[in-house]
Amino acid sequence: MMEATDEKPQIFNSPQVMMNQNQTQFTQNPALFMPLPYGSPVQDHHQNHHHHHNLLVPPPAKRFNSGSIGANYQEIMNRRQQQAQQVQVQMFAQQQRASIAAAMAKQKMVDEEIANQQLQQAISDQLFKAIEVIETGNSVLAQGILARLNHHLSSPIGKPFQRAAFYFKEALQLLLQNPSNPSSNLISSPYSIIFKIAAYKSFSELSPVLQFANFTSNQALLEAFNGFNRLHIIDFDIGYGGQWASLMQELALRNGSGFLKITAFASTSTHDEFELGFTQENLKNFANDLGIGFELEILNMESLNSGSWPLPLNVTENEAIAVNLPVGSFFNDAVPLPMVLRFVKHLCPKIVVCVNRGGNRMDVAFPQRVINALHSYSGLLESMDAVTVNMDTQMKIERYLLQPGIEKLLRSGEAWKERLPPWRSLFLSSGFSPLTFSNFTESQADCLVQRTPVQGFHVEKRQSSLVLCWQRKELMSVSAWRC
């Protein structure tokens, strides 16, 4: 068995010799009993016995040169220190390069933003000029301006402002093509209705804008209707009836039944009969499914201009009247808002709810109103970019919902010629006073916006109105009024 250990150092095979000859070495060099970090003492002895002159301390006695361990350690420490210094220099250089790159990137962003702002201003100026020229009847000059804009606005692709400006430019070109009857440019078909309803549904699901407007208005209506079983709504912007479908659901949940009558005013110049018929049929079917009594009557908006208002309301004792009066709808209808406010006051409703798109101004000239609307739609498209992941869906929303809205906005520019006081001042001077929304209505609006999967939307309270904002831009406001 001893032959198996012949590879071990001789010192382990001769304990007596080790004790007799090397006893002083164990006492003088205790490091032999510890693990050494860099090789064995024997290796150090053979590798370093020629370098005694480099040692900083005198070598111990006789054969074992323990000073070589200290020299190796010092050399390694020096090398490590040099490497650490090199790493620090490299890290500093990397930080400097990163700082320079970040500064360059920031400057590039600033330069791009400045260039973008300059381009936006140039486009706004050209559109403003085109509208002014259209008002004077100089279609040739207007066509020239719009042709120059085609270089920057050739397609509905790009940043939000460029896309919004493209739709406004297209709407102005439609006006120039058929100035005598601009409403004939867009004739709805059953297929286009399907696409528009799908776009409306997608927009309602993706963006909080429509839900904020509908739920906030409906909550105020329901609180005003408390104790009444028969509701009569005078509506100046029925659209596809989505708001009233939502109200019917709330009525069914609260009362189990009830009766809802809607008298909708629509202008022949801006509303399509096919769309109105579709909305009417759709709401009737929905009410039947919920077991709610329902009646919808559509009247001509222009009839209000007579001032006689022969409206057979037939109000019963247990019927509450409310008015849905979006301010923006009177920027493009043939009936001025003061006339409508006088009619509404004549009805003595329990509440008037007012939805207003951001940027609606009545105290500026028509060209400036268009530019304000352009920036409002640009903000809306910015918010859409944040919440939409499917490009195809977004393009359909823009093509079948937003673009027709812009075209409708510009088709009746004659109604915009009259400059009026700010709309809130007009409400106050017409005998209306603002209502404060309940805490529940405010909380509901906040919760609805917080459910949106992206940050940037928030609700602000301004002059008793609740305002939905995207970043710093106002998208939609809702206010409630009483006579």
Coordinates of C-alpha atoms in Angstrom, one line a residue:
M1 CA 0.0 0.0 0.0
M2 CA 3.0 2.3 0.6
E3 CA 3.9 2.2 -3.1
A4 CA 0.6 3.9 -3.9
T5 CA 1.7 7.1 -2.1
D6 CA 5.1 7.5 -3.9
E7 CA 3.8 10.5 -5.7
K8 CA 3.3 12.5 -2.5
P9 CA 6.1 14.9 -1.4
Q10 CA 8.9 13.1 0.4
I11 CA 8.1 15.2 3.5
F12 CA 4.9 13.2 4.2
N13 CA 6.7 9.8 3.8
S14 CA 9.4 10.7 6.4
P15 CA 7.8 12.3 9.5
Q16 CA 11.0 11.8 11.6
V17 CA 13.2 13.5 9.1
M18 CA 10.8 16.3 8.7
M19 CA 10.7 16.9 12.5
N20 CA 14.5 16.7 12.8
Q21 CA 15.7 18.7 9.9
N22 CA 13.0 21.3 9.3
Q23 CA 11.5 22.0 12.7
T24 CA 12.8 25.6 12.6
Q25 CA 11.2 26.2 9.2
F26 CA 7.7 25.5 10.5
T27 CA 8.2 27.9 13.3
Q28 CA 9.8 30.6 11.3
N29 CA 7.4 30.3 8.3
P30 CA 4.0 29.8 9.7
A31 CA 2.5 30.5 6.3
L32 CA 3.2 26.9 5.3
F33 CA 0.2 25.9 7.5
M34 CA -2.2 28.1 5.6
P35 CA -3.6 28.0 2.1
L36 CA -1.6 30.3 -0.1
P37 CA -3.3 32.2 -2.8
Y38 CA -0.7 32.0 -5.5
G39 CA 1.0 28.7 -5.9
S40 CA 2.9 26.5 -3.4
P41 CA 6.0 27.6 -1.4
V42 CA 8.0 25.1 -3.3
Q43 CA 7.0 26.6 -6.6
D44 CA 7.7 30.2 -5.4
H45 CA 11.1 29.1 -4.1
H46 CA 12.2 27.6 -7.5
Q47 CA 10.7 30.5 -9.5
N48 CA 12.0 33.4 -7.5
H49 CA 15.4 32.5 -5.9
H50 CA 17.1 34.5 -8.7
H51 CA 15.3 37.7 -7.8
H52 CA 16.5 38.5 -4.2
H53 CA 17.5 42.0 -5.2
N54 CA 13.9 42.9 -5.9
L55 CA 12.7 42.1 -2.4
L56 CA 11.7 44.9 0.0
V57 CA 12.5 42.8 3.1
P58 CA 15.4 40.5 3.9
P59 CA 14.8 36.8 3.1
P60 CA 14.4 34.4 6.0
A61 CA 17.1 31.9 6.9
K62 CA 18.4 29.2 4.6
R63 CA 16.5 27.4 1.8
F64 CA 12.9 28.8 2.0
N65 CA 12.7 32.2 0.4
S66 CA 9.3 33.4 1.8
G67 CA 10.0 37.0 0.6
S68 CA 9.1 35.9 -2.9
I69 CA 5.5 35.5 -1.8
G70 CA 5.4 39.2 -0.8
A71 CA 7.0 40.3 -4.0
N72 CA 4.4 38.3 -6.1
Y73 CA 1.6 39.7 -4.1
Q74 CA 2.8 43.3 -4.5
E75 CA 3.3 42.8 -8.2
I76 CA -0.2 41.4 -8.6
M77 CA -1.7 44.2 -6.5
N78 CA 0.1 46.8 -8.7
R79 CA -1.2 45.1 -11.8
R80 CA -4.7 45.0 -10.4
Q81 CA -4.5 48.7 -9.5
Q82 CA -3.4 49.5 -13.0
Q83 CA -6.3 47.5 -14.4
A84 CA -8.7 49.2 -12.1
Q85 CA -7.4 52.6 -13.2
Q86 CA -7.7 51.5 -16.8
V87 CA -11.3 50.4 -16.2
Q88 CA -12.1 53.7 -14.5
V89 CA -10.6 55.6 -17.5
Q90 CA -12.7 53.4 -19.9
M91 CA -15.9 53.9 -17.8
F92 CA -15.3 57.7 -17.8
A93 CA -14.8 57.7 -21.5
Q94 CA -17.9 55.6 -22.0
Q95 CA -19.9 58.0 -19.7
Q96 CA -18.5 61.0 -21.7
R97 CA -19.5 59.3 -25.0
A98 CA -22.9 58.5 -23.6
S99 CA -23.4 62.1 -22.4
I100 CA -22.4 63.5 -25.7
A101 CA -24.7 61.1 -27.5
A102 CA -27.6 61.9 -25.2
A103 CA -26.9 65.6 -25.7
M104 CA -26.8 65.2 -29.4
A105 CA -30.0 63.1 -29.4
K106 CA -31.7 65.7 -27.2
Q107 CA -30.6 68.5 -29.5
K108 CA -31.8 66.5 -32.5
M109 CA -35.2 66.1 -30.9
V110 CA -35.3 69.8 -30.1
D111 CA -34.4 70.6 -33.7
E112 CA -37.0 68.2 -35.1
E113 CA -39.6 69.7 -32.8
I114 CA -38.8 73.2 -33.9
A115 CA -38.9 72.1 -37.6
N116 CA -42.2 70.3 -36.9
Q117 CA -43.7 73.4 -35.2
Q118 CA -42.5 75.6 -38.2
L119 CA -44.1 73.1 -40.6
Q120 CA -47.4 73.0 -38.6
Q121 CA -47.5 76.8 -38.6
A122 CA -46.8 77.0 -42.3
I123 CA -49.6 74.5 -43.0
S124 CA -52.0 76.3 -40.7
D125 CA -51.2 79.6 -42.4
Q126 CA -51.9 78.1 -45.9
L127 CA -55.2 76.5 -44.8
F128 CA -56.2 79.8 -43.2
K129 CA -55.4 81.7 -46.4
A130 CA -57.3 79.1 -48.5
I131 CA -60.4 79.5 -46.4
E132 CA -60.2 83.3 -46.7
V133 CA -59.9 83.0 -50.4
I134 CA -62.9 80.6 -50.6
E135 CA -65.0 83.1 -48.7
T136 CA -64.2 85.7 -51.4
G137 CA -65.3 83.3 -54.1
N138 CA -61.8 83.1 -55.8
S139 CA -61.8 79.3 -56.4
V140 CA -58.8 79.4 -58.8
L141 CA -56.5 81.0 -56.2
A142 CA -57.9 78.6 -53.5
Q143 CA -57.1 75.6 -55.7
G144 CA -53.6 76.9 -56.2
I145 CA -53.0 77.1 -52.4
L146 CA -54.4 73.6 -51.8
A147 CA -52.3 72.2 -54.7
R148 CA -49.2 73.6 -52.9
L149 CA -50.3 71.9 -49.7
N150 CA -50.4 68.6 -51.5
H151 CA -46.6 68.5 -51.2
H152 CA -46.8 68.2 -47.4
L153 CA -50.3 66.6 -47.2
S154 CA -50.4 64.0 -49.9
S155 CA -51.9 61.1 -47.9
P156 CA -53.5 60.4 -44.5
I157 CA -50.2 58.9 -43.2
G158 CA -47.8 60.6 -40.9
K159 CA -47.9 62.5 -37.6
P160 CA -51.3 63.4 -36.0
F161 CA -51.2 67.1 -37.1
Q162 CA -50.4 66.2 -40.7
R163 CA -53.2 63.6 -40.8
A164 CA -55.7 66.1 -39.4
A165 CA -54.5 68.8 -41.9
F166 CA -54.9 66.3 -44.7
Y167 CA -58.5 65.7 -43.9
F168 CA -59.2 69.5 -43.6
K169 CA -57.5 70.0 -47.0
E170 CA -59.6 67.3 -48.6
A171 CA -62.8 68.8 -47.1
L172 CA -61.9 72.2 -48.6
Q173 CA -61.3 70.6 -52.0
L174 CA -64.8 69.0 -51.8
L175 CA -66.3 72.5 -51.1
L176 CA -64.5 73.8 -54.2
Q177 CA -65.7 70.9 -56.4
N178 CA -69.4 71.5 -55.6
P179 CA -69.8 74.8 -53.8
S180 CA -73.6 75.1 -54.7
N181 CA -74.6 71.9 -52.9
P182 CA -71.7 70.6 -50.8
S183 CA -73.9 68.2 -48.9
S184 CA -74.3 66.1 -52.1
N185 CA -70.6 65.2 -51.9
L186 CA -71.4 62.5 -49.3
I187 CA -74.3 60.3 -49.9
S188 CA -74.6 57.4 -47.5
S189 CA -75.2 53.8 -48.6
P190 CA -76.1 50.7 -46.6
Y191 CA -72.5 49.6 -46.9
S192 CA -71.1 52.9 -45.7
I193 CA -73.5 52.9 -42.7
I194 CA -72.1 49.5 -41.7
F195 CA -68.5 50.8 -41.9
K196 CA -69.4 54.0 -39.9
I197 CA -71.2 52.0 -37.2
A198 CA -68.2 49.7 -36.9
A199 CA -65.8 52.7 -36.7
Y200 CA -68.0 54.3 -34.0
K201 CA -68.0 51.1 -32.0
S202 CA -64.2 50.7 -32.3
F203 CA -63.6 54.3 -31.3
S204 CA -65.9 54.0 -28.3
E205 CA -64.1 50.9 -27.1
L206 CA -60.5 52.2 -27.6
S207 CA -60.8 55.9 -26.6
P208 CA -62.5 57.2 -23.5
V209 CA -63.8 60.3 -25.3
L210 CA -67.3 59.0 -26.2
Q211 CA -67.8 57.1 -23.0
F212 CA -66.8 60.1 -21.0
A213 CA -69.3 62.3 -22.8
N214 CA -72.1 59.8 -22.8
F215 CA -71.8 58.5 -19.2
T216 CA -71.2 62.0 -17.7
S217 CA -74.2 63.4 -19.5
N218 CA -76.4 60.5 -18.7
Q219 CA -75.6 60.4 -15.0
A220 CA -76.6 64.1 -14.7
L221 CA -79.8 63.3 -16.6
L222 CA -80.6 60.3 -14.3
E223 CA -80.1 62.4 -11.2
A224 CA -82.4 65.1 -12.6
F225 CA -85.0 62.5 -13.6
N226 CA -85.2 61.0 -10.1
G227 CA -88.8 60.3 -9.3
F228 CA -90.0 60.5 -12.9
N229 CA -91.0 57.5 -14.9
R230 CA -91.6 59.2 -18.2
L231 CA -88.6 61.0 -19.8
H232 CA -88.7 63.3 -22.8
I233 CA -85.3 64.3 -24.3
I234 CA -85.0 67.1 -26.8
D235 CA -81.8 66.2 -28.8
F236 CA -79.9 68.5 -31.1
D237 CA -77.2 65.9 -32.0
I238 CA -78.6 62.3 -32.1
G239 CA -75.8 60.8 -34.2
Y240 CA -76.1 57.0 -34.1
G241 CA -78.0 57.1 -30.8
G242 CA -75.3 55.4 -28.7
Q243 CA -75.9 57.8 -25.8
W244 CA -79.5 56.9 -25.6
A245 CA -78.9 53.1 -25.9
S246 CA -76.7 53.5 -22.8
L247 CA -79.4 55.6 -21.0
M248 CA -82.0 52.9 -21.8
Q249 CA -79.9 50.3 -20.1
E250 CA -79.6 52.4 -17.0
L251 CA -83.4 53.0 -16.9
A252 CA -84.0 49.2 -17.3
L253 CA -81.6 48.5 -14.4
R254 CA -83.1 51.1 -12.1
N255 CA -86.8 50.9 -12.9
G256 CA -87.3 47.7 -14.7
S257 CA -89.4 49.6 -17.2
G258 CA -90.3 53.2 -18.1
F259 CA -91.0 55.3 -21.1
L260 CA -88.4 57.3 -23.1
K261 CA -89.4 59.8 -25.8
I262 CA -86.8 61.6 -28.0
T263 CA -87.5 64.6 -30.2
A264 CA -84.5 64.9 -32.4
F265 CA -83.8 68.1 -34.4
A266 CA -81.7 67.5 -37.5
S267 CA -80.7 69.9 -40.3
T268 CA -81.4 68.7 -43.9
S269 CA -78.1 70.2 -45.0
T270 CA -75.9 68.2 -42.6
H271 CA -77.9 65.0 -41.8
D272 CA -78.5 62.1 -44.1
E273 CA -82.0 60.6 -44.1
F274 CA -80.7 57.0 -44.5
E275 CA -78.5 57.4 -41.4
L276 CA -81.4 58.9 -39.4
G277 CA -83.7 56.1 -40.4
F278 CA -81.1 53.5 -39.4
T279 CA -80.7 55.2 -36.0
Q280 CA -84.4 55.3 -35.4
E281 CA -84.9 51.6 -36.2
N282 CA -81.9 50.6 -34.2
L283 CA -83.1 52.4 -31.0
K284 CA -86.6 51.1 -31.4
N285 CA -85.3 47.5 -31.5
F286 CA -83.0 48.1 -28.6
A287 CA -85.9 49.5 -26.5
N288 CA -88.1 46.5 -27.3
D289 CA -85.3 44.1 -26.2
L290 CA -85.1 45.9 -22.8
G291 CA -88.9 46.2 -22.4
I292 CA -88.9 50.0 -22.3
G293 CA -91.5 52.1 -24.0
F294 CA -89.9 54.2 -26.7
E295 CA -90.8 56.9 -29.2
L296 CA -88.5 58.9 -31.5
E297 CA -89.6 61.8 -33.6
I298 CA -87.3 63.6 -36.0
L299 CA -88.0 67.3 -36.8
N300 CA -86.4 69.7 -39.2
M301 CA -84.0 72.1 -37.5
E302 CA -84.8 74.9 -39.8
S303 CA -88.4 75.0 -38.5
L304 CA -87.0 76.8 -35.4
N305 CA -86.1 79.8 -37.4
S306 CA -89.8 80.8 -37.6
G307 CA -89.8 81.7 -34.0
S308 CA -93.4 80.4 -33.6
W309 CA -92.3 76.9 -32.4
P310 CA -95.6 75.0 -32.9
L311 CA -94.1 72.0 -31.1
P312 CA -96.8 69.6 -29.8
L313 CA -94.9 68.3 -26.8
N314 CA -98.0 67.1 -25.0
V315 CA -96.2 67.1 -21.6
T316 CA -97.9 65.0 -19.0
E317 CA -97.8 65.5 -15.2
N318 CA -95.3 62.8 -14.6
E319 CA -93.0 63.6 -17.6
A320 CA -89.6 65.2 -17.2
I321 CA -88.1 67.2 -20.1
A322 CA -84.3 67.4 -20.6
V323 CA -82.3 68.9 -23.4
N324 CA -79.1 67.5 -25.1
L325 CA -77.5 70.6 -26.6
P326 CA -73.9 70.1 -27.9
V327 CA -72.4 73.5 -28.7
G328 CA -70.4 72.3 -31.6
S329 CA -73.5 71.3 -33.6
F330 CA -74.4 75.0 -34.0
F331 CA -71.2 75.8 -35.8
N332 CA -72.5 74.1 -38.9
D333 CA -76.3 74.3 -38.8
A334 CA -78.6 77.0 -40.3
V335 CA -80.1 78.0 -37.0
P336 CA -78.0 80.3 -34.8
L337 CA -77.4 79.3 -31.2
P338 CA -79.2 82.3 -29.6
M339 CA -82.4 81.3 -31.4
V340 CA -82.0 77.7 -30.1
L341 CA -81.4 78.9 -26.6
R342 CA -84.6 81.0 -26.7
F343 CA -86.5 77.9 -27.8
V344 CA -85.0 75.7 -25.1
K345 CA -85.8 78.3 -22.4
H346 CA -89.4 78.2 -23.7
L347 CA -89.5 74.5 -22.9
C348 CA -88.6 75.0 -19.2
P349 CA -86.5 71.7 -19.0
K350 CA -85.3 70.2 -15.7
I351 CA -81.8 70.1 -17.1
V352 CA -79.7 71.0 -20.2
V353 CA -76.6 68.9 -20.8
C354 CA -74.0 70.4 -23.1
V355 CA -71.1 68.5 -24.7
N356 CA -68.4 70.7 -26.3
R357 CA -65.4 69.5 -28.3
G358 CA -62.2 71.2 -27.4
G359 CA -61.3 74.3 -29.4
N360 CA -64.9 75.4 -30.2
R361 CA -64.9 79.2 -30.3
M362 CA -67.8 81.4 -31.3
D363 CA -66.0 84.7 -30.8
V364 CA -63.6 84.4 -33.7
A365 CA -64.0 84.6 -37.5
F366 CA -64.8 81.5 -39.6
P367 CA -61.2 80.9 -40.8
Q368 CA -59.9 80.9 -37.3
R369 CA -62.7 78.5 -36.2
V370 CA -61.5 76.1 -38.8
I371 CA -57.9 76.3 -37.5
N372 CA -59.1 75.8 -33.9
A373 CA -60.9 72.7 -35.1
L374 CA -57.8 71.5 -36.9
H375 CA -55.8 71.7 -33.7
S376 CA -58.6 70.0 -31.8
Y377 CA -58.7 67.1 -34.2
S378 CA -54.9 66.9 -34.1
G379 CA -55.0 66.4 -30.3
L380 CA -57.7 63.8 -30.7
L381 CA -55.5 61.9 -33.2
E382 CA -52.5 62.2 -30.8
S383 CA -54.6 60.5 -28.1
M384 CA -55.7 57.8 -30.6
D385 CA -52.1 57.0 -31.5
A386 CA -51.5 56.3 -27.9
V387 CA -54.4 53.8 -27.4
T388 CA -54.6 52.1 -30.8
V389 CA -52.3 49.2 -31.6
N390 CA -54.0 48.1 -34.8
M391 CA -53.2 50.4 -37.6
D392 CA -56.0 49.1 -39.8
T393 CA -58.6 49.8 -37.0
Q394 CA -57.3 53.4 -36.6
M395 CA -57.4 54.1 -40.3
K396 CA -61.0 52.9 -40.4
I397 CA -61.9 55.2 -37.5
E398 CA -60.3 58.1 -39.2
R399 CA -61.8 57.3 -42.6
Y400 CA -65.4 56.5 -41.6
L401 CA -65.8 58.6 -38.4
L402 CA -63.4 61.5 -38.0
Q403 CA -63.0 62.5 -41.7
P404 CA -66.8 62.7 -42.3
G405 CA -67.1 64.8 -39.1
I406 CA -64.6 67.3 -40.5
E407 CA -66.4 67.4 -43.9
K408 CA -69.7 68.0 -42.1
L409 CA -68.0 70.7 -40.1
L410 CA -67.0 72.6 -43.2
R411 CA -70.1 72.0 -45.4
S412 CA -72.2 74.7 -43.8
G413 CA -69.6 77.5 -43.4
E414 CA -72.3 80.1 -43.9
A415 CA -73.6 79.5 -40.4
W416 CA -70.1 80.4 -39.0
K417 CA -70.1 83.9 -40.6
E418 CA -71.8 85.5 -37.6
R419 CA -69.4 86.1 -34.7
L420 CA -71.0 85.6 -31.3
P421 CA -69.9 86.0 -27.7
P422 CA -68.2 83.0 -26.0
W423 CA -70.8 80.2 -25.7
R424 CA -70.7 80.2 -21.9
S425 CA -71.4 83.9 -21.9
L426 CA -74.3 83.3 -24.3
F427 CA -75.8 80.7 -22.0
L428 CA -75.6 83.0 -19.0
S429 CA -77.0 86.0 -20.9
S430 CA -79.9 83.8 -22.1
G431 CA -81.0 83.0 -18.6
F432 CA -79.3 79.7 -17.9
S433 CA -77.2 79.0 -14.8
P434 CA -74.6 76.3 -14.4
L435 CA -75.2 73.1 -12.4
T436 CA -72.5 71.5 -10.3
F437 CA -72.0 67.8 -11.0
S438 CA -72.4 65.4 -8.1
N439 CA -69.5 63.8 -6.4
F440 CA -70.6 60.4 -7.9
T441 CA -70.6 61.9 -11.4
E442 CA -67.1 63.2 -10.9
S443 CA -65.8 59.9 -9.5
Q444 CA -67.4 58.0 -12.3
A445 CA -65.6 60.1 -14.9
D446 CA -62.3 59.7 -13.1
C447 CA -62.7 55.9 -12.8
L448 CA -63.6 55.6 -16.5
V449 CA -60.5 57.5 -17.5
Q450 CA -58.3 55.5 -15.1
R451 CA -59.4 52.3 -16.9
T452 CA -57.7 53.5 -20.1
P453 CA -54.6 51.3 -20.5
V454 CA -52.3 54.3 -21.2
Q455 CA -51.4 57.3 -19.2
G456 CA -52.0 60.8 -20.5
F457 CA -55.8 61.1 -20.2
H458 CA -57.1 63.0 -17.2
V459 CA -60.2 64.8 -16.0
E460 CA -60.1 68.4 -14.9
K461 CA -62.9 70.6 -13.3
R462 CA -63.2 74.0 -14.9
Q463 CA -66.0 76.4 -14.2
S464 CA -68.4 73.6 -13.1
S465 CA -67.6 71.7 -16.3
L466 CA -65.8 68.3 -16.4
V467 CA -63.1 68.3 -19.0
L468 CA -61.4 65.3 -20.5
C469 CA -57.8 66.2 -21.5
W470 CA -55.0 64.4 -23.4
Q471 CA -51.7 65.7 -22.0
R472 CA -52.4 69.5 -22.0
K473 CA -55.0 69.5 -24.7
E474 CA -58.7 69.6 -24.1
L475 CA -60.6 66.9 -26.0
M476 CA -64.1 67.2 -24.6
S477 CA -66.0 69.0 -21.9
V478 CA -69.5 68.3 -20.4
S479 CA -71.5 70.9 -18.5
A480 CA -75.1 71.0 -17.1
W481 CA -77.4 73.9 -16.9
R482 CA -80.8 74.9 -15.5
C483 CA -83.2 77.6 -16.6

